[in-house]
Amino acid sequence: MSESTQPDSLMLNDVRVMRGDIRLCGPLTVSIDAGQIWQIAGPNGTGKTTLLMMLAGLLPIQSGAACWRKQPPADWPTLYIGHLAGLNAALTVQENLAFLAALGGGADCTSTELLHALAMTGLAGYEQVPVARLSSGQKRRVGLARLWLPHAAPLWLLDEPMTALDVQMIARLNQRLADHAATGGRVLLTSHQPVAVVSHVLDLALIRSHDADDTDPTAEGWT
């Protein structure tokens, strides 16, 4: 069982991950504290993306509750980066990042800050290139550049952030995640590959259903 003595814990209490009337996994009871990096693992169909979207306030929590700072997920200071890039192919790299920053509450980002974030993801020199001309890995980097903006939220929810990245960029992303955690941030991410800086793993495939013979729903799945 995952317990915490921190007053600022993000708490999930008996949360079931649902797709319509179908329970994908759960119930989940866990606390996520400042400085922790959680990897949500499990085969396709176990609810990894659905759980992230629930915590981002994009899908309702149908069963159980999630609370942080006495607020529901829709009111949490969150940066959510989904598996899909969500980019406008007709806009330039810098224009896309400026738009994404504004969506995340970073409307006051300066051109210098945008350029620095793009440089940190290896996109220096591509600022005025239309996104339609980028490779899949470069498109992924445009979205991830939000992690280097100064107005990034304290809670990061990242769906498959390592997808389509080369070894060098994966190492740089790992360092950025570690830096965020070191300053009190929280990270929940999905990945089908090991993540070097992860401090906790939640394997949704191992979370037992709340059956009559199952008295401890958190006995498995947590490391």
C-alpha positions as protocol buffer text, in pm:
chain_id: "A"
residue {
  index: 1
  type: MET
  ca { x: 0 y: 0 z: 0 }
}
residue {
  index: 2
  type: SER
  ca { x: 123 y: 348 z: -80 }
}
residue {
  index: 3
  type: GLU
  ca { x: 84 y: 589 z: 209 }
}
residue {
  index: 4
  type: SER
  ca { x: 215 y: 938 z: 272 }
}
residue {
  index: 5
  type: THR
  ca { x: 270 y: 1171 z: 565 }
}
residue {
  index: 6
  type: GLN
  ca { x: 302 y: 1476 z: 343 }
}
residue {
  index: 7
  type: PRO
  ca { x: 22 y: 1733 z: 382 }
}
residue {
  index: 8
  type: ASP
  ca { x: 37 y: 1820 z: 10 }
}
residue {
  index: 9
  type: SER
  ca { x: -16 y: 1466 z: -119 }
}
residue {
  index: 10
  type: LEU
  ca { x: -216 y: 1408 z: -435 }
}
residue {
  index: 11
  type: MET
  ca { x: -459 y: 1135 z: -333 }
}
residue {
  index: 12
  type: LEU
  ca { x: -640 y: 869 z: -533 }
}
residue {
  index: 13
  type: ASN
  ca { x: -899 y: 685 z: -325 }
}
residue {
  index: 14
  type: ASP
  ca { x: -1061 y: 371 z: -468 }
}
residue {
  index: 15
  type: VAL
  ca { x: -1045 y: 508 z: -821 }
}
residue {
  index: 16
  type: ARG
  ca { x: -1169 y: 271 z: -1089 }
}
residue {
  index: 17
  type: VAL
  ca { x: -1054 y: 342 z: -1442 }
}
residue {
  index: 18
  type: MET
  ca { x: -1362 y: 309 z: -1659 }
}
residue {
  index: 19
  type: ARG
  ca { x: -1437 y: 317 z: -2031 }
}
residue {
  index: 20
  type: GLY
  ca { x: -1811 y: 359 z: -2037 }
}
residue {
  index: 21
  type: ASP
  ca { x: -1949 y: 72 z: -1830 }
}
residue {
  index: 22
  type: ILE
  ca { x: -1630 y: -135 z: -1864 }
}
residue {
  index: 23
  type: ARG
  ca { x: -1381 y: -134 z: -1577 }
}
residue {
  index: 24
  type: LEU
  ca { x: -1029 y: -131 z: -1717 }
}
residue {
  index: 25
  type: CYS
  ca { x: -853 y: -153 z: -1381 }
}
residue {
  index: 26
  type: GLY
  ca { x: -881 y: -60 z: -1017 }
}
residue {
  index: 27
  type: PRO
  ca { x: -969 y: 27 z: -756 }
}
residue {
  index: 28
  type: LEU
  ca { x: -654 y: 237 z: -714 }
}
residue {
  index: 29
  type: THR
  ca { x: -559 y: 392 z: -381 }
}
residue {
  index: 30
  type: VAL
  ca { x: -232 y: 582 z: -380 }
}
residue {
  index: 31
  type: SER
  ca { x: -68 y: 908 z: -275 }
}
residue {
  index: 32
  type: ILE
  ca { x: 167 y: 1097 z: -506 }
}
residue {
  index: 33
  type: ASP
  ca { x: 405 y: 1334 z: -333 }
}
residue {
  index: 34
  type: ALA
  ca { x: 628 y: 1619 z: -432 }
}
residue {
  index: 35
  type: GLY
  ca { x: 951 y: 1501 z: -592 }
}
residue {
  index: 36
  type: GLN
  ca { x: 810 y: 1172 z: -719 }
}
residue {
  index: 37
  type: ILE
  ca { x: 813 y: 1041 z: -1076 }
}
residue {
  index: 38
  type: TRP
  ca { x: 557 y: 767 z: -1137 }
}
residue {
  index: 39
  type: GLN
  ca { x: 552 y: 539 z: -1440 }
}
residue {
  index: 40
  type: ILE
  ca { x: 210 y: 395 z: -1524 }
}
residue {
  index: 41
  type: ALA
  ca { x: 279 y: 60 z: -1686 }
}
residue {
  index: 42
  type: GLY
  ca { x: 73 y: -221 z: -1831 }
}
residue {
  index: 43
  type: PRO
  ca { x: -36 y: -374 z: -2162 }
}
residue {
  index: 44
  type: ASN
  ca { x: -259 y: -189 z: -2406 }
}
residue {
  index: 45
  type: GLY
  ca { x: -616 y: -176 z: -2283 }
}
residue {
  index: 46
  type: THR
  ca { x: -541 y: -159 z: -1911 }
}
residue {
  index: 47
  type: GLY
  ca { x: -633 y: 210 z: -1887 }
}
residue {
  index: 48
  type: LYS
  ca { x: -303 y: 399 z: -1885 }
}
residue {
  index: 49
  type: THR
  ca { x: -411 y: 683 z: -2114 }
}
residue {
  index: 50
  type: THR
  ca { x: -760 y: 689 z: -1965 }
}
residue {
  index: 51
  type: LEU
  ca { x: -617 y: 731 z: -1615 }
}
residue {
  index: 52
  type: LEU
  ca { x: -397 y: 1022 z: -1726 }
}
residue {
  index: 53
  type: MET
  ca { x: -693 y: 1191 z: -1893 }
}
residue {
  index: 54
  type: MET
  ca { x: -899 y: 1148 z: -1577 }
}
residue {
  index: 55
  type: LEU
  ca { x: -626 y: 1312 z: -1370 }
}
residue {
  index: 56
  type: ALA
  ca { x: -599 y: 1591 z: -1628 }
}
residue {
  index: 57
  type: GLY
  ca { x: -970 y: 1662 z: -1582 }
}
residue {
  index: 58
  type: LEU
  ca { x: -1047 y: 1561 z: -1941 }
}
residue {
  index: 59
  type: LEU
  ca { x: -1254 y: 1255 z: -1844 }
}
residue {
  index: 60
  type: PRO
  ca { x: -1479 y: 1214 z: -1539 }
}
residue {
  index: 61
  type: ILE
  ca { x: -1392 y: 991 z: -1246 }
}
residue {
  index: 62
  type: GLN
  ca { x: -1696 y: 764 z: -1237 }
}
residue {
  index: 63
  type: SER
  ca { x: -1599 y: 567 z: -928 }
}
residue {
  index: 64
  type: GLY
  ca { x: -1380 y: 674 z: -637 }
}
residue {
  index: 65
  type: ALA
  ca { x: -1222 y: 1016 z: -585 }
}
residue {
  index: 66
  type: ALA
  ca { x: -904 y: 1209 z: -658 }
}
residue {
  index: 67
  type: CYS
  ca { x: -808 y: 1515 z: -458 }
}
residue {
  index: 68
  type: TRP
  ca { x: -512 y: 1751 z: -437 }
}
residue {
  index: 69
  type: ARG
  ca { x: -503 y: 2080 z: -248 }
}
residue {
  index: 70
  type: LYS
  ca { x: -870 y: 2019 z: -168 }
}
residue {
  index: 71
  type: GLN
  ca { x: -953 y: 2045 z: -537 }
}
residue {
  index: 72
  type: PRO
  ca { x: -1078 y: 1797 z: -801 }
}
residue {
  index: 73
  type: PRO
  ca { x: -859 y: 1715 z: -1104 }
}
residue {
  index: 74
  type: ALA
  ca { x: -1017 y: 1980 z: -1330 }
}
residue {
  index: 75
  type: ASP
  ca { x: -879 y: 2249 z: -1097 }
}
residue {
  index: 76
  type: TRP
  ca { x: -527 y: 2110 z: -1054 }
}
residue {
  index: 77
  type: PRO
  ca { x: -227 y: 2304 z: -1192 }
}
residue {
  index: 78
  type: THR
  ca { x: -146 y: 2045 z: -1456 }
}
residue {
  index: 79
  type: LEU
  ca { x: 54 y: 2017 z: -1775 }
}
residue {
  index: 80
  type: TYR
  ca { x: -89 y: 1735 z: -1986 }
}
residue {
  index: 81
  type: ILE
  ca { x: 93 y: 1621 z: -2300 }
}
residue {
  index: 82
  type: GLY
  ca { x: -101 y: 1351 z: -2480 }
}
residue {
  index: 83
  type: HIS
  ca { x: 21 y: 1077 z: -2709 }
}
residue {
  index: 84
  type: LEU
  ca { x: -108 y: 1270 z: -3011 }
}
residue {
  index: 85
  type: ALA
  ca { x: 91 y: 1579 z: -3099 }
}
residue {
  index: 86
  type: GLY
  ca { x: -208 y: 1814 z: -3124 }
}
residue {
  index: 87
  type: LEU
  ca { x: -19 y: 2044 z: -3361 }
}
residue {
  index: 88
  type: ASN
  ca { x: -144 y: 2263 z: -3645 }
}
residue {
  index: 89
  type: ALA
  ca { x: 42 y: 2152 z: -3956 }
}
residue {
  index: 90
  type: ALA
  ca { x: -4 y: 2493 z: -4123 }
}
residue {
  index: 91
  type: LEU
  ca { x: 165 y: 2685 z: -3840 }
}
residue {
  index: 92
  type: THR
  ca { x: 538 y: 2711 z: -3778 }
}
residue {
  index: 93
  type: VAL
  ca { x: 717 y: 2532 z: -3498 }
}
residue {
  index: 94
  type: GLN
  ca { x: 739 y: 2851 z: -3289 }
}
residue {
  index: 95
  type: GLU
  ca { x: 375 y: 2942 z: -3354 }
}
residue {
  index: 96
  type: ASN
  ca { x: 264 y: 2597 z: -3241 }
}
residue {
  index: 97
  type: LEU
  ca { x: 465 y: 2616 z: -2922 }
}
residue {
  index: 98
  type: ALA
  ca { x: 331 y: 2965 z: -2845 }
}
residue {
  index: 99
  type: PHE
  ca { x: -24 y: 2834 z: -2890 }
}
residue {
  index: 100
  type: LEU
  ca { x: 38 y: 2530 z: -2668 }
}
residue {
  index: 101
  type: ALA
  ca { x: 198 y: 2753 z: -2404 }
}
residue {
  index: 102
  type: ALA
  ca { x: -108 y: 2977 z: -2400 }
}
residue {
  index: 103
  type: LEU
  ca { x: -334 y: 2674 z: -2351 }
}
residue {
  index: 104
  type: GLY
  ca { x: -129 y: 2575 z: -2049 }
}
residue {
  index: 105
  type: GLY
  ca { x: -139 y: 2915 z: -1886 }
}
residue {
  index: 106
  type: GLY
  ca { x: 190 y: 3033 z: -2032 }
}
residue {
  index: 107
  type: ALA
  ca { x: 49 y: 3318 z: -2241 }
}
residue {
  index: 108
  type: ASP
  ca { x: 320 y: 3552 z: -2109 }
}
residue {
  index: 109
  type: CYS
  ca { x: 608 y: 3346 z: -2250 }
}
residue {
  index: 110
  type: THR
  ca { x: 851 y: 3567 z: -2438 }
}
residue {
  index: 111
  type: SER
  ca { x: 1006 y: 3489 z: -2774 }
}
residue {
  index: 112
  type: THR
  ca { x: 1335 y: 3430 z: -2595 }
}
residue {
  index: 113
  type: GLU
  ca { x: 1175 y: 3170 z: -2368 }
}
residue {
  index: 114
  type: LEU
  ca { x: 1010 y: 2996 z: -2663 }
}
residue {
  index: 115
  type: LEU
  ca { x: 1337 y: 2987 z: -2856 }
}
residue {
  index: 116
  type: HIS
  ca { x: 1523 y: 2848 z: -2553 }
}
residue {
  index: 117
  type: ALA
  ca { x: 1265 y: 2570 z: -2508 }
}
residue {
  index: 118
  type: LEU
  ca { x: 1294 y: 2474 z: -2874 }
}
residue {
  index: 119
  type: ALA
  ca { x: 1672 y: 2474 z: -2854 }
}
residue {
  index: 120
  type: MET
  ca { x: 1657 y: 2238 z: -2555 }
}
residue {
  index: 121
  type: THR
  ca { x: 1461 y: 1989 z: -2763 }
}
residue {
  index: 122
  type: GLY
  ca { x: 1700 y: 2011 z: -3058 }
}
residue {
  index: 123
  type: LEU
  ca { x: 1478 y: 2232 z: -3272 }
}
residue {
  index: 124
  type: ALA
  ca { x: 1705 y: 2536 z: -3298 }
}
residue {
  index: 125
  type: GLY
  ca { x: 1693 y: 2650 z: -3660 }
}
residue {
  index: 126
  type: TYR
  ca { x: 1345 y: 2503 z: -3714 }
}
residue {
  index: 127
  type: GLU
  ca { x: 1151 y: 2785 z: -3548 }
}
residue {
  index: 128
  type: GLN
  ca { x: 996 y: 2915 z: -3872 }
}
residue {
  index: 129
  type: VAL
  ca { x: 952 y: 2577 z: -4040 }
}
residue {
  index: 130
  type: PRO
  ca { x: 589 y: 2463 z: -4088 }
}
residue {
  index: 131
  type: VAL
  ca { x: 512 y: 2163 z: -3871 }
}
residue {
  index: 132
  type: ALA
  ca { x: 391 y: 1976 z: -4180 }
}
residue {
  index: 133
  type: ARG
  ca { x: 754 y: 1944 z: -4288 }
}
residue {
  index: 134
  type: LEU
  ca { x: 875 y: 1783 z: -3964 }
}
residue {
  index: 135
  type: SER
  ca { x: 940 y: 1416 z: -3894 }
}
residue {
  index: 136
  type: SER
  ca { x: 731 y: 1235 z: -3631 }
}
residue {
  index: 137
  type: GLY
  ca { x: 1015 y: 1265 z: -3381 }
}
residue {
  index: 138
  type: GLN
  ca { x: 1048 y: 1638 z: -3441 }
}
residue {
  index: 139
  type: LYS
  ca { x: 675 y: 1686 z: -3398 }
}
residue {
  index: 140
  type: ARG
  ca { x: 701 y: 1504 z: -3067 }
}
residue {
  index: 141
  type: ARG
  ca { x: 977 y: 1744 z: -2962 }
}
residue {
  index: 142
  type: VAL
  ca { x: 758 y: 2048 z: -3033 }
}
residue {
  index: 143
  type: GLY
  ca { x: 505 y: 1927 z: -2776 }
}
residue {
  index: 144
  type: LEU
  ca { x: 774 y: 1830 z: -2526 }
}
residue {
  index: 145
  type: ALA
  ca { x: 933 y: 2174 z: -2554 }
}
residue {
  index: 146
  type: ARG
  ca { x: 658 y: 2291 z: -2317 }
}
residue {
  index: 147
  type: LEU
  ca { x: 850 y: 2117 z: -2039 }
}
residue {
  index: 148
  type: TRP
  ca { x: 1128 y: 2373 z: -2075 }
}
residue {
  index: 149
  type: LEU
  ca { x: 902 y: 2677 z: -2053 }
}
residue {
  index: 150
  type: PRO
  ca { x: 928 y: 2872 z: -1726 }
}
residue {
  index: 151
  type: HIS
  ca { x: 553 y: 2866 z: -1660 }
}
residue {
  index: 152
  type: ALA
  ca { x: 513 y: 2488 z: -1664 }
}
residue {
  index: 153
  type: ALA
  ca { x: 270 y: 2355 z: -1401 }
}
residue {
  index: 154
  type: PRO
  ca { x: 391 y: 2155 z: -1097 }
}
residue {
  index: 155
  type: LEU
  ca { x: 206 y: 1837 z: -1203 }
}
residue {
  index: 156
  type: TRP
  ca { x: 310 y: 1680 z: -1534 }
}
residue {
  index: 157
  type: LEU
  ca { x: 97 y: 1411 z: -1698 }
}
residue {
  index: 158
  type: LEU
  ca { x: 283 y: 1269 z: -1997 }
}
residue {
  index: 159
  type: ASP
  ca { x: 145 y: 1002 z: -2229 }
}
residue {
  index: 160
  type: GLU
  ca { x: 428 y: 807 z: -2398 }
}
residue {
  index: 161
  type: PRO
  ca { x: 674 y: 1100 z: -2398 }
}
residue {
  index: 162
  type: MET
  ca { x: 964 y: 881 z: -2518 }
}
residue {
  index: 163
  type: THR
  ca { x: 790 y: 774 z: -2840 }
}
residue {
  index: 164
  type: ALA
  ca { x: 984 y: 851 z: -3162 }
}
residue {
  index: 165
  type: LEU
  ca { x: 1277 y: 1008 z: -2973 }
}
residue {
  index: 166
  type: ASP
  ca { x: 1644 y: 922 z: -3027 }
}
residue {
  index: 167
  type: VAL
  ca { x: 1877 y: 818 z: -2746 }
}
residue {
  index: 168
  type: GLN
  ca { x: 2020 y: 1165 z: -2696 }
}
residue {
  index: 169
  type: MET
  ca { x: 1679 y: 1328 z: -2664 }
}
residue {
  index: 170
  type: ILE
  ca { x: 1559 y: 1055 z: -2426 }
}
residue {
  index: 171
  type: ALA
  ca { x: 1858 y: 1129 z: -2201 }
}
residue {
  index: 172
  type: ARG
  ca { x: 1782 y: 1501 z: -2211 }
}
residue {
  index: 173
  type: LEU
  ca { x: 1416 y: 1437 z: -2129 }
}
residue {
  index: 174
  type: ASN
  ca { x: 1513 y: 1213 z: -1837 }
}
residue {
  index: 175
  type: GLN
  ca { x: 1729 y: 1493 z: -1700 }
}
residue {
  index: 176
  type: ARG
  ca { x: 1444 y: 1743 z: -1736 }
}
residue {
  index: 177
  type: LEU
  ca { x: 1208 y: 1513 z: -1547 }
}
residue {
  index: 178
  type: ALA
  ca { x: 1466 y: 1469 z: -1271 }
}
residue {
  index: 179
  type: ASP
  ca { x: 1517 y: 1845 z: -1247 }
}
residue {
  index: 180
  type: HIS
  ca { x: 1142 y: 1902 z: -1219 }
}
residue {
  index: 181
  type: ALA
  ca { x: 1113 y: 1645 z: -940 }
}
residue {
  index: 182
  type: ALA
  ca { x: 1413 y: 1793 z: -759 }
}
residue {
  index: 183
  type: THR
  ca { x: 1232 y: 2126 z: -734 }
}
residue {
  index: 184
  type: GLY
  ca { x: 919 y: 1967 z: -586 }
}
residue {
  index: 185
  type: GLY
  ca { x: 734 y: 1877 z: -904 }
}
residue {
  index: 186
  type: ARG
  ca { x: 532 y: 1562 z: -964 }
}
residue {
  index: 187
  type: VAL
  ca { x: 534 y: 1350 z: -1280 }
}
residue {
  index: 188
  type: LEU
  ca { x: 304 y: 1070 z: -1396 }
}
residue {
  index: 189
  type: LEU
  ca { x: 394 y: 919 z: -1730 }
}
residue {
  index: 190
  type: THR
  ca { x: 316 y: 619 z: -1943 }
}
residue {
  index: 191
  type: SER
  ca { x: 587 y: 432 z: -2128 }
}
residue {
  index: 192
  type: HIS
  ca { x: 635 y: 88 z: -2280 }
}
residue {
  index: 193
  type: GLN
  ca { x: 1006 y: 115 z: -2209 }
}
residue {
  index: 194
  type: PRO
  ca { x: 1201 y: 163 z: -1885 }
}
residue {
  index: 195
  type: VAL
  ca { x: 1246 y: 524 z: -1773 }
}
residue {
  index: 196
  type: ALA
  ca { x: 1575 y: 583 z: -1595 }
}
residue {
  index: 197
  type: VAL
  ca { x: 1457 y: 847 z: -1348 }
}
residue {
  index: 198
  type: VAL
  ca { x: 1132 y: 682 z: -1235 }
}
residue {
  index: 199
  type: SER
  ca { x: 1094 y: 655 z: -857 }
}
residue {
  index: 200
  type: HIS
  ca { x: 769 y: 451 z: -850 }
}
residue {
  index: 201
  type: VAL
  ca { x: 596 y: 214 z: -1091 }
}
residue {
  index: 202
  type: LEU
  ca { x: 222 y: 150 z: -1103 }
}
residue {
  index: 203
  type: ASP
  ca { x: 152 y: -160 z: -1312 }
}
residue {
  index: 204
  type: LEU
  ca { x: -218 y: -151 z: -1394 }
}
residue {
  index: 205
  type: ALA
  ca { x: -210 y: -514 z: -1505 }
}
residue {
  index: 206
  type: LEU
  ca { x: -128 y: -619 z: -1148 }
}
residue {
  index: 207
  type: ILE
  ca { x: -394 y: -417 z: -968 }
}
residue {
  index: 208
  type: ARG
  ca { x: -644 y: -668 z: -846 }
}
residue {
  index: 209
  type: SER
  ca { x: -1017 y: -612 z: -880 }
}
residue {
  index: 210
  type: HIS
  ca { x: -1216 y: -553 z: -563 }
}
residue {
  index: 211
  type: ASP
  ca { x: -1366 y: -901 z: -541 }
}
residue {
  index: 212
  type: ALA
  ca { x: -1511 y: -1066 z: -233 }
}
residue {
  index: 213
  type: ASP
  ca { x: -1186 y: -1254 z: -175 }
}
residue {
  index: 214
  type: ASP
  ca { x: -973 y: -945 z: -240 }
}
residue {
  index: 215
  type: THR
  ca { x: -938 y: -757 z: 87 }
}
residue {
  index: 216
  type: ASP
  ca { x: -640 y: -541 z: -7 }
}
residue {
  index: 217
  type: PRO
  ca { x: -675 y: -379 z: -354 }
}
residue {
  index: 218
  type: THR
  ca { x: -331 y: -220 z: -323 }
}
residue {
  index: 219
  type: ALA
  ca { x: -142 y: -537 z: -231 }
}
residue {
  index: 220
  type: GLU
  ca { x: -8 y: -579 z: -583 }
}
residue {
  index: 221
  type: GLY
  ca { x: 108 y: -347 z: -853 }
}
residue {
  index: 222
  type: TRP
  ca { x: 309 y: -91 z: -654 }
}
residue {
  index: 223
  type: THR
  ca { x: 688 y: -59 z: -644 }
}
